[in-house]
Amino acid sequence: PMNKIETHLKNAGLKITRPRLKILDAFNAAEKDLKKRHLTAEEIHLFLLKSEDGVGFATVYRALLQFEEAGLILRHQFETGKAVYELKSDTHHDHLICTRCGKVEEFFDAALEARQHEIAAEKKVQLRGHKMTLFVDCNDKNCAPS
């Protein structure tokens, strides 16, 4: 039987290959072990090198583009100069980005979401979606410029 990752790949019309599975494993491992959901292509490649999986950087980058096109992941450009990727979630969230260390934190605020719908109604427009990113100086005692 197929696991969840394999099912996602198949439903997206992508072949189930070892490199693709390993790249998706990197997202899951980072979230579980590092509490980090947003990864650069370089971080994924480094993870695969450390785990002795011979997946080249070009393969990682190409797979990320395919995953994005298939709707499996989201790509963000948070003014840090590098794209970061996260597995697509069923729930909406917004982002806090530390301007010093680049740390990304997700948040959801029901009042903000409601207010956005109110604004759309006041303007007599149909809200189709939004992205909110707040740029902050984090309160992590180990915060250091990246």
PDB file of C-alpha atoms in Angstrom:
ATOM      1  CA  PRO A   1       0.000   0.000   0.000  1.00  0.00           C
ATOM      2  CA  MET A   2       1.084   3.572  -0.720  1.00  0.00           C
ATOM      3  CA  ASN A   3       1.905   5.915   2.128  1.00  0.00           C
ATOM      4  CA  LYS A   4       0.669   9.516   2.311  1.00  0.00           C
ATOM      5  CA  ILE A   5       3.669  10.956   0.449  1.00  0.00           C
ATOM      6  CA  GLU A   6       3.419   8.439  -2.365  1.00  0.00           C
ATOM      7  CA  THR A   7      -0.308   9.121  -2.648  1.00  0.00           C
ATOM      8  CA  HIS A   8       0.372  12.880  -2.944  1.00  0.00           C
ATOM      9  CA  LEU A   9       2.917  12.296  -5.704  1.00  0.00           C
ATOM     10  CA  LYS A  10       0.610   9.954  -7.597  1.00  0.00           C
ATOM     11  CA  ASN A  11      -2.366  12.340  -7.262  1.00  0.00           C
ATOM     12  CA  ALA A  12      -0.166  15.163  -8.561  1.00  0.00           C
ATOM     13  CA  GLY A  13       0.659  13.100 -11.643  1.00  0.00           C
ATOM     14  CA  LEU A  14       4.309  12.629 -10.667  1.00  0.00           C
ATOM     15  CA  LYS A  15       6.211   9.352 -10.729  1.00  0.00           C
ATOM     16  CA  ILE A  16       7.267   7.992  -7.388  1.00  0.00           C
ATOM     17  CA  THR A  17      11.064   8.164  -7.512  1.00  0.00           C
ATOM     18  CA  ARG A  18      13.651   7.810  -4.764  1.00  0.00           C
ATOM     19  CA  PRO A  19      14.921  11.415  -5.130  1.00  0.00           C
ATOM     20  CA  ARG A  20      11.382  12.830  -4.905  1.00  0.00           C
ATOM     21  CA  LEU A  21      10.607  10.712  -1.840  1.00  0.00           C
ATOM     22  CA  LYS A  22      13.882  11.761  -0.194  1.00  0.00           C
ATOM     23  CA  ILE A  23      13.184  15.452  -0.832  1.00  0.00           C
ATOM     24  CA  LEU A  24       9.734  15.158   0.725  1.00  0.00           C
ATOM     25  CA  ASP A  25      11.322  13.242   3.620  1.00  0.00           C
ATOM     26  CA  ALA A  26      13.615  16.249   4.163  1.00  0.00           C
ATOM     27  CA  PHE A  27      10.582  18.482   4.743  1.00  0.00           C
ATOM     28  CA  ASN A  28       9.083  16.036   7.212  1.00  0.00           C
ATOM     29  CA  ALA A  29      12.370  15.543   9.061  1.00  0.00           C
ATOM     30  CA  ALA A  30      13.038  19.278   9.300  1.00  0.00           C
ATOM     31  CA  GLU A  31       9.578  19.937  10.687  1.00  0.00           C
ATOM     32  CA  LYS A  32       9.827  17.111  13.210  1.00  0.00           C
ATOM     33  CA  ASP A  33      13.469  17.443  14.258  1.00  0.00           C
ATOM     34  CA  LEU A  34      14.209  21.139  13.800  1.00  0.00           C
ATOM     35  CA  LYS A  35      10.682  22.554  14.148  1.00  0.00           C
ATOM     36  CA  LYS A  36      11.383  24.203  10.812  1.00  0.00           C
ATOM     37  CA  ARG A  37       8.808  24.136   8.005  1.00  0.00           C
ATOM     38  CA  HIS A  38      10.428  26.560   5.559  1.00  0.00           C
ATOM     39  CA  LEU A  39      13.512  25.292   3.760  1.00  0.00           C
ATOM     40  CA  THR A  40      15.728  26.620   0.994  1.00  0.00           C
ATOM     41  CA  ALA A  41      16.816  24.358  -1.850  1.00  0.00           C
ATOM     42  CA  GLU A  42      20.317  24.519  -0.384  1.00  0.00           C
ATOM     43  CA  GLU A  43      19.103  23.315   3.033  1.00  0.00           C
ATOM     44  CA  ILE A  44      17.291  20.393   1.442  1.00  0.00           C
ATOM     45  CA  HIS A  45      20.384  19.480  -0.576  1.00  0.00           C
ATOM     46  CA  LEU A  46      22.561  19.677   2.549  1.00  0.00           C
ATOM     47  CA  PHE A  47      20.105  17.463   4.449  1.00  0.00           C
ATOM     48  CA  LEU A  48      20.304  14.872   1.665  1.00  0.00           C
ATOM     49  CA  LEU A  49      24.111  15.029   1.614  1.00  0.00           C
ATOM     50  CA  LYS A  50      24.259  14.503   5.392  1.00  0.00           C
ATOM     51  CA  SER A  51      21.945  11.511   5.123  1.00  0.00           C
ATOM     52  CA  GLU A  52      24.207  10.121   2.374  1.00  0.00           C
ATOM     53  CA  ASP A  53      21.529  10.271  -0.296  1.00  0.00           C
ATOM     54  CA  GLY A  54      23.261  11.098  -3.564  1.00  0.00           C
ATOM     55  CA  VAL A  55      20.705  13.570  -4.866  1.00  0.00           C
ATOM     56  CA  GLY A  56      22.282  16.434  -6.780  1.00  0.00           C
ATOM     57  CA  PHE A  57      21.347  20.067  -6.348  1.00  0.00           C
ATOM     58  CA  ALA A  58      19.888  20.283  -9.863  1.00  0.00           C
ATOM     59  CA  THR A  59      17.607  17.340  -9.063  1.00  0.00           C
ATOM     60  CA  VAL A  60      16.483  19.004  -5.826  1.00  0.00           C
ATOM     61  CA  TYR A  61      15.723  22.269  -7.596  1.00  0.00           C
ATOM     62  CA  ARG A  62      13.900  20.563 -10.473  1.00  0.00           C
ATOM     63  CA  ALA A  63      11.808  18.481  -8.058  1.00  0.00           C
ATOM     64  CA  LEU A  64      10.889  21.584  -6.055  1.00  0.00           C
ATOM     65  CA  LEU A  65       9.637  23.268  -9.228  1.00  0.00           C
ATOM     66  CA  GLN A  66       7.602  20.160 -10.098  1.00  0.00           C
ATOM     67  CA  PHE A  67       6.188  19.952  -6.567  1.00  0.00           C
ATOM     68  CA  GLU A  68       5.220  23.627  -6.705  1.00  0.00           C
ATOM     69  CA  GLU A  69       3.509  23.225 -10.081  1.00  0.00           C
ATOM     70  CA  ALA A  70       1.664  20.161  -8.750  1.00  0.00           C
ATOM     71  CA  GLY A  71       0.469  22.072  -5.678  1.00  0.00           C
ATOM     72  CA  LEU A  72       2.384  19.956  -3.153  1.00  0.00           C
ATOM     73  CA  ILE A  73       4.533  22.790  -1.832  1.00  0.00           C
ATOM     74  CA  LEU A  74       4.440  26.571  -1.627  1.00  0.00           C
ATOM     75  CA  ARG A  75       7.339  28.839  -2.548  1.00  0.00           C
ATOM     76  CA  HIS A  76       7.836  32.110  -0.677  1.00  0.00           C
ATOM     77  CA  GLN A  77      10.178  34.981  -1.377  1.00  0.00           C
ATOM     78  CA  PHE A  78      10.452  36.731   1.989  1.00  0.00           C
ATOM     79  CA  GLU A  79      12.806  39.552   0.927  1.00  0.00           C
ATOM     80  CA  THR A  80      15.734  37.503   2.198  1.00  0.00           C
ATOM     81  CA  GLY A  81      17.005  36.993  -1.320  1.00  0.00           C
ATOM     82  CA  LYS A  82      16.351  33.246  -1.287  1.00  0.00           C
ATOM     83  CA  ALA A  83      13.219  31.306  -2.009  1.00  0.00           C
ATOM     84  CA  VAL A  84      11.967  29.097   0.809  1.00  0.00           C
ATOM     85  CA  TYR A  85       9.601  26.207   0.407  1.00  0.00           C
ATOM     86  CA  GLU A  86       7.035  24.598   2.672  1.00  0.00           C
ATOM     87  CA  LEU A  87       4.729  21.642   2.299  1.00  0.00           C
ATOM     88  CA  LYS A  88       1.261  22.836   1.398  1.00  0.00           C
ATOM     89  CA  SER A  89      -1.092  22.725   4.351  1.00  0.00           C
ATOM     90  CA  ASP A  90      -4.852  22.391   4.533  1.00  0.00           C
ATOM     91  CA  THR A  91      -5.008  25.349   6.893  1.00  0.00           C
ATOM     92  CA  HIS A  92      -4.252  28.988   6.129  1.00  0.00           C
ATOM     93  CA  HIS A  93      -1.516  30.792   8.029  1.00  0.00           C
ATOM     94  CA  ASP A  94       0.507  33.966   7.775  1.00  0.00           C
ATOM     95  CA  HIS A  95       4.175  34.583   8.542  1.00  0.00           C
ATOM     96  CA  LEU A  96       6.445  36.546  10.886  1.00  0.00           C
ATOM     97  CA  ILE A  97       9.968  36.990   9.487  1.00  0.00           C
ATOM     98  CA  CYS A  98      12.880  38.142  11.623  1.00  0.00           C
ATOM     99  CA  THR A  99      14.764  40.850   9.733  1.00  0.00           C
ATOM    100  CA  ARG A 100      18.016  39.930  11.512  1.00  0.00           C
ATOM    101  CA  CYS A 101      18.266  36.117  11.514  1.00  0.00           C
ATOM    102  CA  GLY A 102      15.638  35.222   8.908  1.00  0.00           C
ATOM    103  CA  LYS A 103      13.651  32.974  11.259  1.00  0.00           C
ATOM    104  CA  VAL A 104      10.167  32.245   9.904  1.00  0.00           C
ATOM    105  CA  GLU A 105       7.276  31.760  12.293  1.00  0.00           C
ATOM    106  CA  GLU A 106       3.729  30.938  11.273  1.00  0.00           C
ATOM    107  CA  PHE A 107       0.649  32.414  12.902  1.00  0.00           C
ATOM    108  CA  PHE A 108      -3.104  32.522  12.484  1.00  0.00           C
ATOM    109  CA  ASP A 109      -5.351  35.249  13.865  1.00  0.00           C
ATOM    110  CA  ALA A 110      -9.106  34.849  13.460  1.00  0.00           C
ATOM    111  CA  ALA A 111      -9.754  38.558  14.100  1.00  0.00           C
ATOM    112  CA  LEU A 112      -7.352  39.580  11.310  1.00  0.00           C
ATOM    113  CA  GLU A 113      -8.940  37.076   8.947  1.00  0.00           C
ATOM    114  CA  ALA A 114     -12.419  38.390   9.768  1.00  0.00           C
ATOM    115  CA  ARG A 115     -11.317  42.004   9.318  1.00  0.00           C
ATOM    116  CA  GLN A 116      -9.943  41.237   5.843  1.00  0.00           C
ATOM    117  CA  HIS A 117     -13.331  39.830   4.833  1.00  0.00           C
ATOM    118  CA  GLU A 118     -15.043  42.915   6.281  1.00  0.00           C
ATOM    119  CA  ILE A 119     -12.767  45.198   4.256  1.00  0.00           C
ATOM    120  CA  ALA A 120     -13.526  43.261   1.079  1.00  0.00           C
ATOM    121  CA  ALA A 121     -17.271  43.533   1.793  1.00  0.00           C
ATOM    122  CA  GLU A 122     -16.959  47.279   2.495  1.00  0.00           C
ATOM    123  CA  LYS A 123     -15.143  47.727  -0.834  1.00  0.00           C
ATOM    124  CA  LYS A 124     -17.723  45.503  -2.559  1.00  0.00           C
ATOM    125  CA  VAL A 125     -15.078  43.130  -3.894  1.00  0.00           C
ATOM    126  CA  GLN A 126     -14.695  39.362  -3.779  1.00  0.00           C
ATOM    127  CA  LEU A 127     -11.736  38.279  -1.643  1.00  0.00           C
ATOM    128  CA  ARG A 128      -9.914  35.409  -3.397  1.00  0.00           C
ATOM    129  CA  GLY A 129      -7.006  35.031  -1.012  1.00  0.00           C
ATOM    130  CA  HIS A 130      -4.191  36.891   0.648  1.00  0.00           C
ATOM    131  CA  LYS A 131      -0.650  36.608   1.966  1.00  0.00           C
ATOM    132  CA  MET A 132       0.419  38.463   5.057  1.00  0.00           C
ATOM    133  CA  THR A 133       4.039  38.717   6.099  1.00  0.00           C
ATOM    134  CA  LEU A 134       5.100  40.731   9.120  1.00  0.00           C
ATOM    135  CA  PHE A 135       8.774  41.706   9.320  1.00  0.00           C
ATOM    136  CA  VAL A 136       9.996  41.750  12.925  1.00  0.00           C
ATOM    137  CA  ASP A 137      13.047  41.576  15.157  1.00  0.00           C
ATOM    138  CA  CYS A 138      12.563  38.239  16.916  1.00  0.00           C
ATOM    139  CA  ASN A 139      12.961  37.681  20.625  1.00  0.00           C
ATOM    140  CA  ASP A 140      15.242  34.638  20.273  1.00  0.00           C
ATOM    141  CA  LYS A 141      18.248  35.139  22.556  1.00  0.00           C
ATOM    142  CA  ASN A 142      20.415  33.424  19.905  1.00  0.00           C
ATOM    143  CA  CYS A 143      19.223  35.697  17.104  1.00  0.00           C
ATOM    144  CA  ALA A 144      22.141  36.552  14.874  1.00  0.00           C
ATOM    145  CA  PRO A 145      22.237  37.945  11.374  1.00  0.00           C
ATOM    146  CA  SER A 146      22.212  35.172   8.786  1.00  0.00           C
TER     147      SER A 146
END
